mmCIF file of C-alpha atoms in Angstrom:
data_model
loop_
_atom_site.group_PDB
_atom_site.id
_atom_site.type_symbol
_atom_site.label_atom_id
_atom_site.label_comp_id
_atom_site.label_asym_id
_atom_site.label_seq_id
_atom_site.Cartn_x
_atom_site.Cartn_y
_atom_site.Cartn_z
ATOM 1 C CA MET A 1 106.047 105.067 105.174
ATOM 2 C CA PHE A 2 107.601 104.937 101.737
ATOM 3 C CA ASN A 3 110.707 102.972 100.930
ATOM 4 C CA ASN A 4 113.736 105.159 101.584
ATOM 5 C CA THR A 5 115.794 103.151 99.090
ATOM 6 C CA GLN A 6 113.669 104.620 96.283
ATOM 7 C CA PRO A 7 114.208 108.137 94.877
ATOM 8 C CA GLY A 8 112.664 110.843 97.022
ATOM 9 C CA PRO A 9 109.174 112.128 96.292
ATOM 10 C CA PRO A 10 108.634 114.963 93.794
ATOM 11 C CA ALA A 11 108.212 118.575 94.867
ATOM 12 C CA THR A 12 104.524 118.562 93.853
ATOM 13 C CA MET A 13 101.962 116.100 92.550
ATOM 14 C CA MET A 14 102.033 117.803 89.160
ATOM 15 C CA ALA A 15 105.817 117.426 89.028
ATOM 16 C CA ALA A 16 105.340 113.650 89.067
ATOM 17 C CA LEU A 17 102.910 113.938 86.150
ATOM 18 C CA HIS A 18 105.293 116.157 84.190
ATOM 19 C CA THR A 19 108.036 113.561 84.615
ATOM 20 C CA MET A 20 105.667 110.798 83.487
ATOM 21 C CA ALA A 21 104.630 112.785 80.413
ATOM 22 C CA GLU A 22 108.213 113.595 79.438
ATOM 23 C CA HIS A 23 109.407 110.008 79.793
ATOM 24 C CA SER A 24 106.368 108.613 77.972
ATOM 25 C CA LYS A 25 106.745 111.041 75.092
ATOM 26 C CA ALA A 26 110.369 109.955 74.688
ATOM 27 C CA LEU A 27 109.401 106.296 74.225
ATOM 28 C CA PRO A 28 109.520 105.202 70.575
ATOM 29 C CA PRO A 29 106.398 103.205 69.595
ATOM 30 C CA GLY A 30 108.520 100.858 67.468
ATOM 31 C CA THR A 31 106.935 97.756 65.965
ATOM 32 C CA ASN A 32 106.392 95.742 69.144
ATOM 33 C CA LEU A 33 103.235 97.229 70.560
ATOM 34 C CA ASP A 34 103.078 94.949 73.603
ATOM 35 C CA LEU A 35 106.502 96.285 74.553
ATOM 36 C CA TYR A 36 105.289 99.843 74.006
ATOM 37 C CA PHE A 37 102.289 99.184 76.256
ATOM 38 C CA ALA A 38 104.537 97.806 79.009
ATOM 39 C CA GLN A 39 106.870 100.795 78.796
ATOM 40 C CA LEU A 40 104.010 103.307 78.913
ATOM 41 C CA MET A 41 102.361 101.508 81.807
ATOM 42 C CA ARG A 42 105.631 101.399 83.728
ATOM 43 C CA GLU A 43 105.917 105.187 83.505
ATOM 44 C CA ASN A 44 102.322 105.464 84.660
ATOM 45 C CA HIS A 45 102.960 103.296 87.710
ATOM 46 C CA ARG A 46 106.172 105.134 88.524
ATOM 47 C CA ALA A 47 104.151 108.345 88.686
ATOM 48 C CA ALA A 48 101.651 106.707 91.049
ATOM 49 C CA VAL A 49 104.534 105.624 93.289
ATOM 50 C CA SER A 50 105.980 109.158 93.297
ATOM 51 C CA MET A 51 102.626 110.782 94.032
ATOM 52 C CA SER A 52 101.934 108.323 96.835
ATOM 53 C CA ALA A 53 105.394 108.906 98.319
ATOM 54 C CA LEU A 54 104.681 112.641 98.470
ATOM 55 C CA GLU A 55 101.300 112.020 100.098
ATOM 56 C CA LEU A 56 102.927 109.719 102.663
ATOM 57 C CA GLN A 57 105.563 112.333 103.417
ATOM 58 C CA GLN A 58 103.351 115.424 103.609
ATOM 59 C CA GLY A 59 99.715 114.288 103.785
ATOM 60 C CA HIS A 60 97.558 114.512 106.898
ATOM 61 C CA ASP A 61 94.314 112.597 106.427
ATOM 62 C CA PRO A 62 94.554 109.110 108.008
ATOM 63 C CA GLU A 63 92.226 107.451 105.488
ATOM 64 C CA LEU A 64 94.013 108.921 102.494
ATOM 65 C CA LEU A 65 97.382 107.998 103.981
ATOM 66 C CA ARG A 66 96.187 104.400 104.250
ATOM 67 C CA ILE A 67 95.080 104.456 100.609
ATOM 68 C CA ALA A 68 98.408 106.003 99.571
ATOM 69 C CA GLN A 69 100.338 103.339 101.462
ATOM 70 C CA ASP A 70 98.451 100.579 99.648
ATOM 71 C CA ILE A 71 98.884 102.264 96.265
ATOM 72 C CA TYR A 72 102.586 102.882 96.870
ATOM 73 C CA HIS A 73 103.342 99.232 97.551
ATOM 74 C CA ALA A 74 100.985 97.817 94.897
ATOM 75 C CA HIS A 75 102.292 100.061 92.136
ATOM 76 C CA GLN A 76 105.915 99.487 93.084
ATOM 77 C CA GLN A 77 105.277 95.770 92.654
ATOM 78 C CA LEU A 78 103.728 96.505 89.260
ATOM 79 C CA VAL A 79 106.789 98.522 88.221
ATOM 80 C CA TRP A 80 109.025 95.579 89.074
ATOM 81 C CA GLY A 81 106.733 93.197 87.209
ATOM 82 C CA LEU A 82 106.779 95.420 84.126
ATOM 83 C CA ASP A 83 110.574 95.655 84.363
ATOM 84 C CA SER A 84 110.684 91.865 84.067
ATOM 85 C CA ALA A 85 108.158 91.805 81.223
ATOM 86 C CA ILE A 86 110.117 94.402 79.266
ATOM 87 C CA GLU A 87 113.351 92.458 79.724
ATOM 88 C CA ARG A 88 111.615 89.253 78.617
ATOM 89 C CA ILE A 89 110.142 90.785 75.476
ATOM 90 C CA GLN A 90 113.369 92.531 74.532
ATOM 91 C CA ALA A 91 115.348 89.307 74.997
ATOM 92 C CA GLN A 92 112.906 87.202 72.966
ATOM 93 C CA PRO A 93 111.172 89.328 70.333
ATOM 94 C CA PRO A 94 107.799 87.927 69.251
ATOM 95 C CA THR A 95 107.561 85.945 66.055
ATOM 96 C CA TYR A 96 104.386 87.637 64.829
ATOM 97 C CA HIS A 97 104.434 90.529 62.383
ATOM 98 C CA ASP A 98 102.989 93.835 63.515
ATOM 99 C CA HIS A 99 101.987 95.106 60.087
ATOM 100 C CA THR A 100 98.344 94.152 60.511
ATOM 101 C CA THR A 101 95.070 95.976 60.911
ATOM 102 C CA GLN A 102 94.902 94.770 64.516
ATOM 103 C CA SER A 103 98.312 96.136 65.456
ATOM 104 C CA GLU A 104 97.624 99.421 63.691
ATOM 105 C CA ARG A 105 94.454 99.775 65.743
ATOM 106 C CA LEU A 106 96.339 99.028 68.956
ATOM 107 C CA SER A 107 98.936 101.612 67.985
ATOM 108 C CA ARG A 108 96.217 104.235 67.542
ATOM 109 C CA LEU A 109 94.666 103.336 70.894
ATOM 110 C CA LEU A 110 97.996 103.605 72.678
ATOM 111 C CA GLU A 111 98.800 106.898 70.981
ATOM 112 C CA ALA A 112 95.413 108.249 72.047
ATOM 113 C CA ALA A 113 96.076 107.090 75.582
ATOM 114 C CA THR A 114 99.398 108.920 75.698
ATOM 115 C CA ALA A 115 97.516 112.176 75.106
ATOM 116 C CA GLY A 116 95.913 111.594 78.492
ATOM 117 C CA LEU A 117 99.347 111.442 80.077
ATOM 118 C CA HIS A 118 99.842 115.176 79.553
ATOM 119 C CA PRO A 119 99.637 117.060 82.862
ATOM 120 C CA ALA A 120 97.169 119.567 81.374
ATOM 121 C CA ALA A 121 94.652 116.761 80.928
ATOM 122 C CA HIS A 122 95.050 115.733 84.553
ATOM 123 C CA ARG A 123 94.794 119.344 85.698
ATOM 124 C CA ASN A 124 91.508 119.938 83.876
ATOM 125 C CA ILE A 125 89.903 116.719 85.107
ATOM 126 C CA ALA A 126 91.054 117.405 88.654
ATOM 127 C CA LYS A 127 89.077 120.664 88.613
ATOM 128 C CA VAL A 128 85.948 118.643 87.980
ATOM 129 C CA GLU A 129 86.761 115.931 90.513
ATOM 130 C CA ALA A 130 87.655 118.225 93.413
ATOM 131 C CA GLY A 131 85.530 121.253 92.554
ATOM 132 C CA PRO A 132 86.187 124.568 90.813
ATOM 133 C CA ASP A 133 88.354 125.870 93.647
ATOM 134 C CA SER A 134 90.618 122.822 93.690
ATOM 135 C CA LEU A 135 92.964 124.390 91.157
ATOM 136 C CA ASN A 136 92.369 128.113 90.868
ATOM 137 C CA HIS A 137 90.937 129.085 87.479
ATOM 138 C CA HIS A 138 92.675 132.468 87.712
ATOM 139 C CA HIS A 139 96.104 130.900 88.012
ATOM 140 C CA THR A 140 98.365 130.047 85.112
ATOM 141 C CA PRO A 141 99.177 126.349 84.520
ATOM 142 C CA LYS A 142 102.616 126.955 86.044
ATOM 143 C CA GLN A 143 101.042 128.423 89.187
ATOM 144 C CA GLU A 144 98.513 125.595 89.337
ATOM 145 C CA ASP A 145 101.348 123.078 89.262
ATOM 146 C CA GLY A 146 102.166 124.205 92.791
ATOM 147 C CA GLY A 147 98.872 122.710 93.935
ATOM 148 C CA THR A 148 96.047 123.919 96.119
ATOM 149 C CA GLY A 149 97.930 124.098 99.378
ATOM 150 C CA SER A 150 96.391 120.774 100.420
ATOM 151 C CA ILE A 151 98.549 117.790 99.545
ATOM 152 C CA ASP A 152 95.639 115.506 100.419
ATOM 153 C CA HIS A 153 93.284 117.138 97.914
ATOM 154 C CA ASP A 154 95.958 117.397 95.223
ATOM 155 C CA TYR A 155 96.715 113.697 95.582
ATOM 156 C CA ALA A 156 93.114 112.520 95.510
ATOM 157 C CA ALA A 157 91.981 114.810 92.690
ATOM 158 C CA LEU A 158 94.931 114.076 90.398
ATOM 159 C CA LEU A 159 94.974 110.357 91.102
ATOM 160 C CA VAL A 160 91.583 109.954 89.397
ATOM 161 C CA PRO A 161 92.637 111.081 85.878
ATOM 162 C CA HIS A 162 96.000 109.382 86.345
ATOM 163 C CA HIS A 163 94.290 106.049 86.982
ATOM 164 C CA GLN A 164 91.733 106.626 84.226
ATOM 165 C CA ASN A 165 94.633 106.803 81.806
ATOM 166 C CA SER A 166 95.987 103.505 83.139
ATOM 167 C CA ILE A 167 92.594 101.940 82.537
ATOM 168 C CA THR A 168 92.581 103.223 78.948
ATOM 169 C CA LEU A 169 95.977 101.642 78.352
ATOM 170 C CA ALA A 170 94.926 98.376 79.991
ATOM 171 C CA ARG A 171 91.762 98.139 77.887
ATOM 172 C CA ALA A 172 93.779 98.670 74.717
ATOM 173 C CA GLU A 173 96.132 95.843 75.663
ATOM 174 C CA LEU A 174 93.252 93.544 76.623
ATOM 175 C CA GLU A 175 91.450 94.158 73.360
ATOM 176 C CA LEU A 176 94.332 94.029 70.933
ATOM 177 C CA GLY A 177 97.538 92.956 72.656
ATOM 178 C CA ARG A 178 99.158 89.604 71.912
ATOM 179 C CA ASP A 179 101.371 88.943 74.923
ATOM 180 C CA GLU A 180 99.376 86.713 77.282
ATOM 181 C CA PRO A 181 101.265 87.590 80.509
ATOM 182 C CA LEU A 182 100.830 91.293 79.765
ATOM 183 C CA GLN A 183 97.157 90.795 79.027
ATOM 184 C CA ARG A 184 96.716 89.097 82.398
ATOM 185 C CA ALA A 185 98.523 92.004 84.042
ATOM 186 C CA ALA A 186 96.289 94.458 82.162
ATOM 187 C CA TYR A 187 93.182 92.718 83.513
ATOM 188 C CA PHE A 188 94.330 93.120 87.117
ATOM 189 C CA ILE A 189 95.482 96.701 86.492
ATOM 190 C CA LEU A 190 92.040 97.599 85.158
ATOM 191 C CA ARG A 191 90.272 95.929 88.075
ATOM 192 C CA ASP A 192 92.496 97.294 90.834
ATOM 193 C CA GLN A 193 92.785 100.839 89.542
ATOM 194 C CA GLN A 194 89.031 101.133 89.107
ATOM 195 C CA ARG A 195 88.728 100.168 92.771
ATOM 196 C CA GLU A 196 91.348 102.759 93.739
ATOM 197 C CA ILE A 197 89.490 105.436 91.753
ATOM 198 C CA GLU A 198 86.305 104.598 93.640
ATOM 199 C CA GLN A 199 88.143 104.874 96.965
ATOM 200 C CA VAL A 200 89.511 108.356 96.302
ATOM 201 C CA GLN A 201 86.228 109.543 94.778
ATOM 202 C CA VAL A 202 84.476 108.578 98.008
ATOM 203 C CA TRP A 203 87.130 110.513 99.926
ATOM 204 C CA LEU A 204 86.691 113.577 97.681
ATOM 205 C CA THR A 205 82.929 113.480 98.212
ATOM 206 C CA GLN A 206 83.394 113.311 101.970
ATOM 207 C CA HIS A 207 86.060 116.046 102.008
ATOM 208 C CA PRO A 208 84.937 118.835 99.648
ATOM 209 C CA ARG A 209 87.595 121.423 98.998
ATOM 210 C CA GLN A 210 86.697 124.767 100.527
ATOM 211 C CA GLY A 211 87.139 127.884 98.399
ATOM 212 C CA LYS A 212 90.118 130.090 99.118
#
């Protein structure tokens, strides 16, 4: 089960994404783009931890619970690692100047990635991943935030766009970042989250959501 020393899980999967979007939007890009990447990625991983905690508390499918357990622990470790990276960068600001074409391009990539953090983006992609009945087209976004009635399907369907956003952020850091430890972390994030996407996509294929 999830670590009881951590904050309790959110009320719904979408609530975790709303929190991620709000916290990410509040982050100032500043001039240190590696720091901005680390802060955005930390919010992303915190959301994965929250979503997995809710699945572990209320989910039913044994295979998905196993996946959620692995994701919970892996992403909590990543949060702690990003905490350390952020402290390191803030304590020792880099000597390079960010007013370059490269840094401007990274800034644009990160800003584009933050658009994918918005819960509406996750909601729309989840409809494709889990089928048209996964989130009722006749419901308002507020009603859809309550989910489908199946925590398992909500978790699997929303985890795909959530992780796709992480991959976008990681690719931006790999291509244009300058902090070597963060670039190494980005490589493993990209690799591991692609694998996690594949796992939940297999589960979604094997467990199609039935219409209401």
